[in-house]
Short mmCIF file of C-alpha atoms and ligand atoms in Angstrom, two decimals:
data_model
loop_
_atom_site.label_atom_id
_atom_site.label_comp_id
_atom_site.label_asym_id
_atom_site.label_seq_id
_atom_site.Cartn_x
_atom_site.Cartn_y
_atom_site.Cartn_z
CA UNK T 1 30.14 1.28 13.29
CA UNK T 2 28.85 -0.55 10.24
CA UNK T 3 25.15 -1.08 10.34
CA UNK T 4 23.28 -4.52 10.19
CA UNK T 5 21.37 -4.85 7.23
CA UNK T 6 17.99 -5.64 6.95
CA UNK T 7 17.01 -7.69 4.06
CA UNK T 8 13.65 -7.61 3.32
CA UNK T 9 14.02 -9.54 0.18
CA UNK T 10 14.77 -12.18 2.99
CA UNK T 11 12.38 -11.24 5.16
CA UNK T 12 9.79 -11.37 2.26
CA UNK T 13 10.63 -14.97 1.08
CA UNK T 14 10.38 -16.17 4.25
CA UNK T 15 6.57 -14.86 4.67
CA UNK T 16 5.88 -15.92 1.22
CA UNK T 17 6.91 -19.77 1.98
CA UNK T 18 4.79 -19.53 4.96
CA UNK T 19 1.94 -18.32 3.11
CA UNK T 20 2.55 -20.98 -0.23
CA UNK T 21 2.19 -23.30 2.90
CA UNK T 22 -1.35 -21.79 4.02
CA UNK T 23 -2.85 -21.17 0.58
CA UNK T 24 -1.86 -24.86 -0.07
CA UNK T 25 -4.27 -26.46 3.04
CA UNK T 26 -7.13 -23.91 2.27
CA UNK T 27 -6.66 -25.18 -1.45
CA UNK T 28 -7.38 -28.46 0.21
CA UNK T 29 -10.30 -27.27 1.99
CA UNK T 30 -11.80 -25.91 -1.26
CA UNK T 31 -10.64 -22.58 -1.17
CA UNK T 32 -8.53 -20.94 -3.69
CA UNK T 33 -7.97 -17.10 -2.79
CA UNK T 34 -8.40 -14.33 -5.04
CA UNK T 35 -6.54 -11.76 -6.49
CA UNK T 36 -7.77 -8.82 -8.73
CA UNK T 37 -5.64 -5.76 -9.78
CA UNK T 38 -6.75 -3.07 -11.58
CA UNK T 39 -4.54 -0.98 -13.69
CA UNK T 40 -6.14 2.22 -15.35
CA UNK T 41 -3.27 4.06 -17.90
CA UNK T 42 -0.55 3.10 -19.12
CA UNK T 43 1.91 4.54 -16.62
CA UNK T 44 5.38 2.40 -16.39
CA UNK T 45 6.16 1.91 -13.33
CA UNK T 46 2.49 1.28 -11.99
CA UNK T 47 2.35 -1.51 -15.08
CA UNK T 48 5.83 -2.73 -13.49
CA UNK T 49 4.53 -3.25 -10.06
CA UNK T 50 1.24 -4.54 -11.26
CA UNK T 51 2.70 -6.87 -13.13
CA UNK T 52 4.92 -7.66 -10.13
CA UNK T 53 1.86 -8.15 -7.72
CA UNK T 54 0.24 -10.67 -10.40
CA UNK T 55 3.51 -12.67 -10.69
CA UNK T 56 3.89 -13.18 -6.79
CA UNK T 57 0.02 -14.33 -6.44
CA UNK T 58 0.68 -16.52 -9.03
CA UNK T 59 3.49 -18.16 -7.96
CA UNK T 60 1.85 -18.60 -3.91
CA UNK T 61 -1.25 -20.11 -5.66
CA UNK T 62 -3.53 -17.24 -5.72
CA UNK T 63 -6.05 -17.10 -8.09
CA UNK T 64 -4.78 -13.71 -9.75
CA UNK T 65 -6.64 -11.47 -12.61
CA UNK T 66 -5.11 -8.47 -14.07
CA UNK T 67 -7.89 -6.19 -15.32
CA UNK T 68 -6.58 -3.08 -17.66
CA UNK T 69 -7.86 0.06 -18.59
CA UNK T 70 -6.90 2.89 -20.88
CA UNK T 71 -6.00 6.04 -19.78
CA UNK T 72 -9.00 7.75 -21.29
CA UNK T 73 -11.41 5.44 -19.16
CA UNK T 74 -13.91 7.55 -17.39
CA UNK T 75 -14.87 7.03 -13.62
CA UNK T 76 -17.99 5.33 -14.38
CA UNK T 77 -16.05 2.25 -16.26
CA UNK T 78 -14.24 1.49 -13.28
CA UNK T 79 -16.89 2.31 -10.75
CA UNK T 80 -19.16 -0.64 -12.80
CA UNK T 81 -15.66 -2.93 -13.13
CA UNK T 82 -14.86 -2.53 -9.25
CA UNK T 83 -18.87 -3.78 -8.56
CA UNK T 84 -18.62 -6.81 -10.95
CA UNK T 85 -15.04 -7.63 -8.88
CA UNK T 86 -17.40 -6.62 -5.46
CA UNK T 87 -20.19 -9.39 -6.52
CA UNK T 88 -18.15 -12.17 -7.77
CA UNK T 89 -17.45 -14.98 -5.09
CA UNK T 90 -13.98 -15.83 -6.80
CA UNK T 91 -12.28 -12.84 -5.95
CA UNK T 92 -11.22 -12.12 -1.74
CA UNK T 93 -8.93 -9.53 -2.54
CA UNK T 94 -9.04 -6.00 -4.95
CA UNK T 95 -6.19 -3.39 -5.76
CA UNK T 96 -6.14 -0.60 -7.37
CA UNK T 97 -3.07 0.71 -8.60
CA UNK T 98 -2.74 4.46 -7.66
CA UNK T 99 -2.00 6.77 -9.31
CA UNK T 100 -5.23 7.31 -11.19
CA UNK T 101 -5.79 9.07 -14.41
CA UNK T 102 -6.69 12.76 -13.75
CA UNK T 103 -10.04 12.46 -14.72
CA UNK T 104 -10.82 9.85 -12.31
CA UNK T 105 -11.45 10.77 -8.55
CA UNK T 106 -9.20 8.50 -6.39
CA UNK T 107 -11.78 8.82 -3.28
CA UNK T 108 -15.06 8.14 -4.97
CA UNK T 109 -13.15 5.04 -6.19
CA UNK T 110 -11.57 4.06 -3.14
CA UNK T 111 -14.56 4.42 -1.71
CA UNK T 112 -16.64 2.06 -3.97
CA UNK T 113 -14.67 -1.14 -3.12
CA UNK T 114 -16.07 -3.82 -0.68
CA UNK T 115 -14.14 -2.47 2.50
CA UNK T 116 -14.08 -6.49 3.16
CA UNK T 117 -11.71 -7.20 -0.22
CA UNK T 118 -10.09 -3.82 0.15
CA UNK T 119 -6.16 -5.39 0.55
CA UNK T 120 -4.76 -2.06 -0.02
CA UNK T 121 -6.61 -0.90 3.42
CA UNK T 122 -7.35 2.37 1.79
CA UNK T 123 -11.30 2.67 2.34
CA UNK T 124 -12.30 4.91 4.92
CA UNK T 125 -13.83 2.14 7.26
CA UNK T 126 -10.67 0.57 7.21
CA UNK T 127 -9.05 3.76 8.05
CA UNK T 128 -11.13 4.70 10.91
CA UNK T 129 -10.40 0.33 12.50
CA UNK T 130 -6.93 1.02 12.00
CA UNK T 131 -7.84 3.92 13.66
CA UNK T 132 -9.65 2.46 16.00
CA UNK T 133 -7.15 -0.51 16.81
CA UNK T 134 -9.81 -3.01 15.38
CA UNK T 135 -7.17 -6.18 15.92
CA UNK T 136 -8.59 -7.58 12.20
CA UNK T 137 -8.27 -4.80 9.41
CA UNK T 138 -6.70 -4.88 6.52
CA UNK T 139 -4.29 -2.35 6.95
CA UNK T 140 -2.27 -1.60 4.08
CA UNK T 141 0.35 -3.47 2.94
CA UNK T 142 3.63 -1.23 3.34
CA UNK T 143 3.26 0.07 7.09
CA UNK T 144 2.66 -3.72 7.80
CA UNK T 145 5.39 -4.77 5.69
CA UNK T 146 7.37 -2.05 8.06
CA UNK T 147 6.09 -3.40 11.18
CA UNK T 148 7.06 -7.32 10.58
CA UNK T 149 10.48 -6.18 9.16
CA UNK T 150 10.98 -4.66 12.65
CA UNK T 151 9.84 -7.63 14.62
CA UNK T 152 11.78 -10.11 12.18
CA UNK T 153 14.93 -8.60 12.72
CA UNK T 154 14.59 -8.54 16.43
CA UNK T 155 13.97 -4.33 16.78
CA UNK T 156 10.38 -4.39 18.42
CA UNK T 157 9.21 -0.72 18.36
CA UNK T 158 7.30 -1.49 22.16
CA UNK T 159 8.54 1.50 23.91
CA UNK T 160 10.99 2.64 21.79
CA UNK T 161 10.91 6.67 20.01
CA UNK T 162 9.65 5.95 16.48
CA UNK T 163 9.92 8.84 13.81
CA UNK T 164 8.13 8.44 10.85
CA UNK T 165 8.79 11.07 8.41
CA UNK T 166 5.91 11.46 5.40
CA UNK T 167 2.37 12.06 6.00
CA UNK T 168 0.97 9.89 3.25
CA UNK T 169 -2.37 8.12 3.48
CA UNK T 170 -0.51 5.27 1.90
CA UNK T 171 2.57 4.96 4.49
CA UNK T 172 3.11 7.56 6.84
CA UNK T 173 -0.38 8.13 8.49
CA UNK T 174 -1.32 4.07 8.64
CA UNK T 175 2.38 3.85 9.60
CA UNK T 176 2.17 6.28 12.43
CA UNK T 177 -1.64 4.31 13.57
CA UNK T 178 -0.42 1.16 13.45
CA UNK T 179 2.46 1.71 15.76
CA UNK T 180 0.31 3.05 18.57
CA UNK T 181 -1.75 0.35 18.56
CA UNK T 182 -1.94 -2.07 21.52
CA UNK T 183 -0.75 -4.91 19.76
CA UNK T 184 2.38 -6.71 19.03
CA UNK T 185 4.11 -4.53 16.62
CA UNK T 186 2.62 -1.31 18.24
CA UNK T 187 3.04 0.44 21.64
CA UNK T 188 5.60 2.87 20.59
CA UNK T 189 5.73 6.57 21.20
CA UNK T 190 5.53 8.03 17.27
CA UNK T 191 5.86 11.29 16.11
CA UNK T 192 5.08 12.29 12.89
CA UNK T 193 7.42 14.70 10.56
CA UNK T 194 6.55 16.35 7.11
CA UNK T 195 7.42 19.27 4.86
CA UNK T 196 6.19 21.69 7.24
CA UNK T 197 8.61 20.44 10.36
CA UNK T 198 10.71 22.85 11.50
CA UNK T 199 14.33 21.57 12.23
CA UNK T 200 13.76 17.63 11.21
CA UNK T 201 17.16 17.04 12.05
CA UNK T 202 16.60 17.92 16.11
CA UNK T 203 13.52 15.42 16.14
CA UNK T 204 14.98 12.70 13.77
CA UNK T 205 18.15 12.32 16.38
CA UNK T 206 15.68 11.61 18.98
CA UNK T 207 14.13 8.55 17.20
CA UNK T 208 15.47 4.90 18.18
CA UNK T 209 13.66 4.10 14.68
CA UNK T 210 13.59 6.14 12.43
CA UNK T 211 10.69 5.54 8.97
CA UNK T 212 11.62 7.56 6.27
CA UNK T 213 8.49 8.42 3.52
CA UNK T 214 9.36 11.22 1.57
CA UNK T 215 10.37 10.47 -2.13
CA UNK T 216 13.48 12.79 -1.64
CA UNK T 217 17.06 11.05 -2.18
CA UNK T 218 19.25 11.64 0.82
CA UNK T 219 16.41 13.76 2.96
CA UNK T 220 17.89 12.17 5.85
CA UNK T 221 21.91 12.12 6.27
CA UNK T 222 24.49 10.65 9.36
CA UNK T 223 24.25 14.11 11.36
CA UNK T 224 20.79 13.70 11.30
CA UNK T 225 20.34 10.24 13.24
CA UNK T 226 21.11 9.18 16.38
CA UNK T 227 24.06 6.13 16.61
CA UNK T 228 22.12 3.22 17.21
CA UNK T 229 19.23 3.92 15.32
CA UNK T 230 17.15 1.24 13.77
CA UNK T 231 16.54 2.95 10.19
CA UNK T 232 13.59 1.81 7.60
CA UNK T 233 13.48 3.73 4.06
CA UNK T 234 10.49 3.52 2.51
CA UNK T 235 11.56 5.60 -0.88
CA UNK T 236 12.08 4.78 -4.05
CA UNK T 237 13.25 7.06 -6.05
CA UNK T 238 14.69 6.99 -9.59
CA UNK T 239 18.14 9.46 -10.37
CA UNK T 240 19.97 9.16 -13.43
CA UNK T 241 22.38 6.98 -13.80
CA UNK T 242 24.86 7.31 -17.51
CA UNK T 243 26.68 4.01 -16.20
CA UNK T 244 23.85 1.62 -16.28
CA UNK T 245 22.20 0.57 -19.47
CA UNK T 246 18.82 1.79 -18.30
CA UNK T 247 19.88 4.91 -17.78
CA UNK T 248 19.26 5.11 -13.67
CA UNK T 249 19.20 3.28 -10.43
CA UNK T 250 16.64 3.31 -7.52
CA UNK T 251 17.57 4.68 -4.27
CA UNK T 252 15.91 5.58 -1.37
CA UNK T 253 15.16 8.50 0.80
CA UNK T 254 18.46 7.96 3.35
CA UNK T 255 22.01 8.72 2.41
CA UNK T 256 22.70 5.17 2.66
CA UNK T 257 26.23 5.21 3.36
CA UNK T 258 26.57 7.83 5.44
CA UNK T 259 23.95 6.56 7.77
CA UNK T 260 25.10 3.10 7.67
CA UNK T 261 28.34 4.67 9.83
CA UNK T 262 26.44 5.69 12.68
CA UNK T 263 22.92 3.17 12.58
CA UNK T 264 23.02 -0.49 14.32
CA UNK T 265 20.52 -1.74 11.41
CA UNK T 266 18.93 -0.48 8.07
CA UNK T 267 17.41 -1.22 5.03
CA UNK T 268 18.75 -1.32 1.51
CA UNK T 269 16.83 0.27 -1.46
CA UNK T 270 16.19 -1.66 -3.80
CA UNK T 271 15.81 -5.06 -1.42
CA UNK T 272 14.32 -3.98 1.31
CA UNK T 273 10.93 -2.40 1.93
CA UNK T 274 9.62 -3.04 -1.72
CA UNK T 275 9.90 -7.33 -1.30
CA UNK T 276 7.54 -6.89 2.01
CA UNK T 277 5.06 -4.60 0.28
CA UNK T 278 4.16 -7.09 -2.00
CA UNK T 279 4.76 -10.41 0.50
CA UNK T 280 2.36 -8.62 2.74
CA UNK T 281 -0.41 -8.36 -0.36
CA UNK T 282 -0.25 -11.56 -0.80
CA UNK T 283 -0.92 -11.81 3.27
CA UNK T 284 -4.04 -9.66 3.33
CA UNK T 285 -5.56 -11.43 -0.02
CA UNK T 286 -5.39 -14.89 2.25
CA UNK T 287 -6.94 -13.05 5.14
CA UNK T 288 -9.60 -11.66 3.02
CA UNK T 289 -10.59 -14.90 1.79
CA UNK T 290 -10.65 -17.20 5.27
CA UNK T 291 -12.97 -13.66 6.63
CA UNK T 292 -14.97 -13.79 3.80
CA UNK T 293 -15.61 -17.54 3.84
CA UNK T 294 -15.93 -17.58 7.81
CA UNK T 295 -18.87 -14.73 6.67
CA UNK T 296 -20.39 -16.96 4.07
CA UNK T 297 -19.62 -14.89 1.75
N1 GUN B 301 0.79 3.15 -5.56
C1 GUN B 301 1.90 3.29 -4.79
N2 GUN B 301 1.85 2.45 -3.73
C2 GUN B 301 0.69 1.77 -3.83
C3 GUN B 301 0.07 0.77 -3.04
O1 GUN B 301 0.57 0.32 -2.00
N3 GUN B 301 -1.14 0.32 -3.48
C4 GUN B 301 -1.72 0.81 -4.60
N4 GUN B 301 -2.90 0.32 -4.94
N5 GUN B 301 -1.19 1.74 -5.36
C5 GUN B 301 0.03 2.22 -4.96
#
């Protein structure tokens, strides 16, 4: 068997021209969403997906503002930026890029944004609704990404066995929340692997989806899914690669063509999770701002 692919870049596109749709009638009710990212160091590949983020605001018609820091800015410098970005009425929506420089501590600065702009969905109140099942978080932006990607390609996990393996506050733990929730996109049974599981393979070839979270190329191979498997690979990893000009490719955390023989669907890396992270961004930031105007805010 030869396994459908599923393109998020597709996918994507398709939620961004709905959305370029929706920021184009609240433009004509007066309301122009916006978009902040923060950026502290001069790490590549956070600059590269930064930059990225900006871009695709941009081009829906989101007000966007890329804010920059060295990499010798102390927490206090961002603490005060992230309250001018809390108190001004122009801005619905505020991400910041992780990782932060050591010297900075990620939860005191998680912690500091509005939970109400917070379009990464990585403050602790919106933790504890997604928790919760609160129907209107902001949850963050991959696990959602994850979530329409199933329902768009017709592989609704209602019911169904889903494995996520990674136990990251960024994907696997909102991963593994949202997918229990009562809601379209949720009611599945989910187990959770990580470093510490004992015999992944004999609990990964129980899954009917299997969400891979790891940053490990080829953690998962074919003897370790189940045919018929619905498989979503959330890594991105960089290995070196002499016959490009850059030097390497990106692949993911699945053995791609090995478990392309035995799957019915499955994502590409690049092309397929890292389009909906960003389309879903964009999502949240025009959600923020309809809440926030609806609040008076
Ligand atoms: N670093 C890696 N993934 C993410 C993400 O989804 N949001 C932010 N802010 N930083 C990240």
């Amino acid at each position: 068997m030869s396994a459908k692919i599923i393109s998020g870049k597709d996918i994507a596109r398709a939620i961004r021209d709905e959305l370029n749709e929706r920021v184009a009638e609240l433009a004509s009710e007066g309301l122009t969403p916006g978009l902040a990212t923060v950026l502290a160091g001069d790490d590549p590949a956070s600059r590269l997906y930064v930059g990225m983020k900006n871009r695709a605001a941009a081009e829906a018609g989101i007000h966007s503002r890329q804010l920059t820091l060295p990499g010798s800015a102390g927490e206090a410098e961002l603490l005060d930026l992230i309250a001018d970005l809390n108190a001004d009425p122009a801005i619905h929506g505020i991400l910041v890029q992780l990782p932060l420089p050591r010297q900075i501590d990620e939860s005191k600065v998680l912690l500091a944004v509005d939970p109400d702009k917070d379009v990464d969905g990585f403050h602790p109140v919106n933790v504890g609704r997604l928790a919760t099942g609160d129907p209107d978080v902001l949850a963050p932006c991959t696990p959602r990404g994850v979530v329409e990607m199933l329902l768009r390609s017709g592989a609704d996990p209602s019911g169904k066995h889903v494995v996520v393996v990674g136990r990251s506050n960024i994907v696997g733990k909102p991963m593994a929340l949202l997918l229990l929730r009562r809601a379209p996109g949720g009611n599945a049974t989910v187990s959770v692997a990580h470093s510490r599981t004992a015999d992944l393979g004999a609990l990964t070839r129980t899954a009917d989806v299997l969400i891979v979270a790891v940053g490990r190329p080829k953690i998962i191979t074919k003897e370790m899914v189940k045919p018929g498997v619905t498989v979503i690979d959330v890594g991105t990893n960089r290995v070196d690669d002499p016959g490009r000009e850059r030097g390497y490719r990106v692949v993911g955390d699945v053995d791609f063509e090995g478990v392309s023989e035995v799957a019915a669907a499955i994502t590409p890396v690049p092309g397929g999770v890292g389009p909906m992270t960003i389309a879903m961004l964009l999502a949240n930031t025009v959600e923020a701002a309809v809440r926030l105007r609806r609040a008076g805010r």
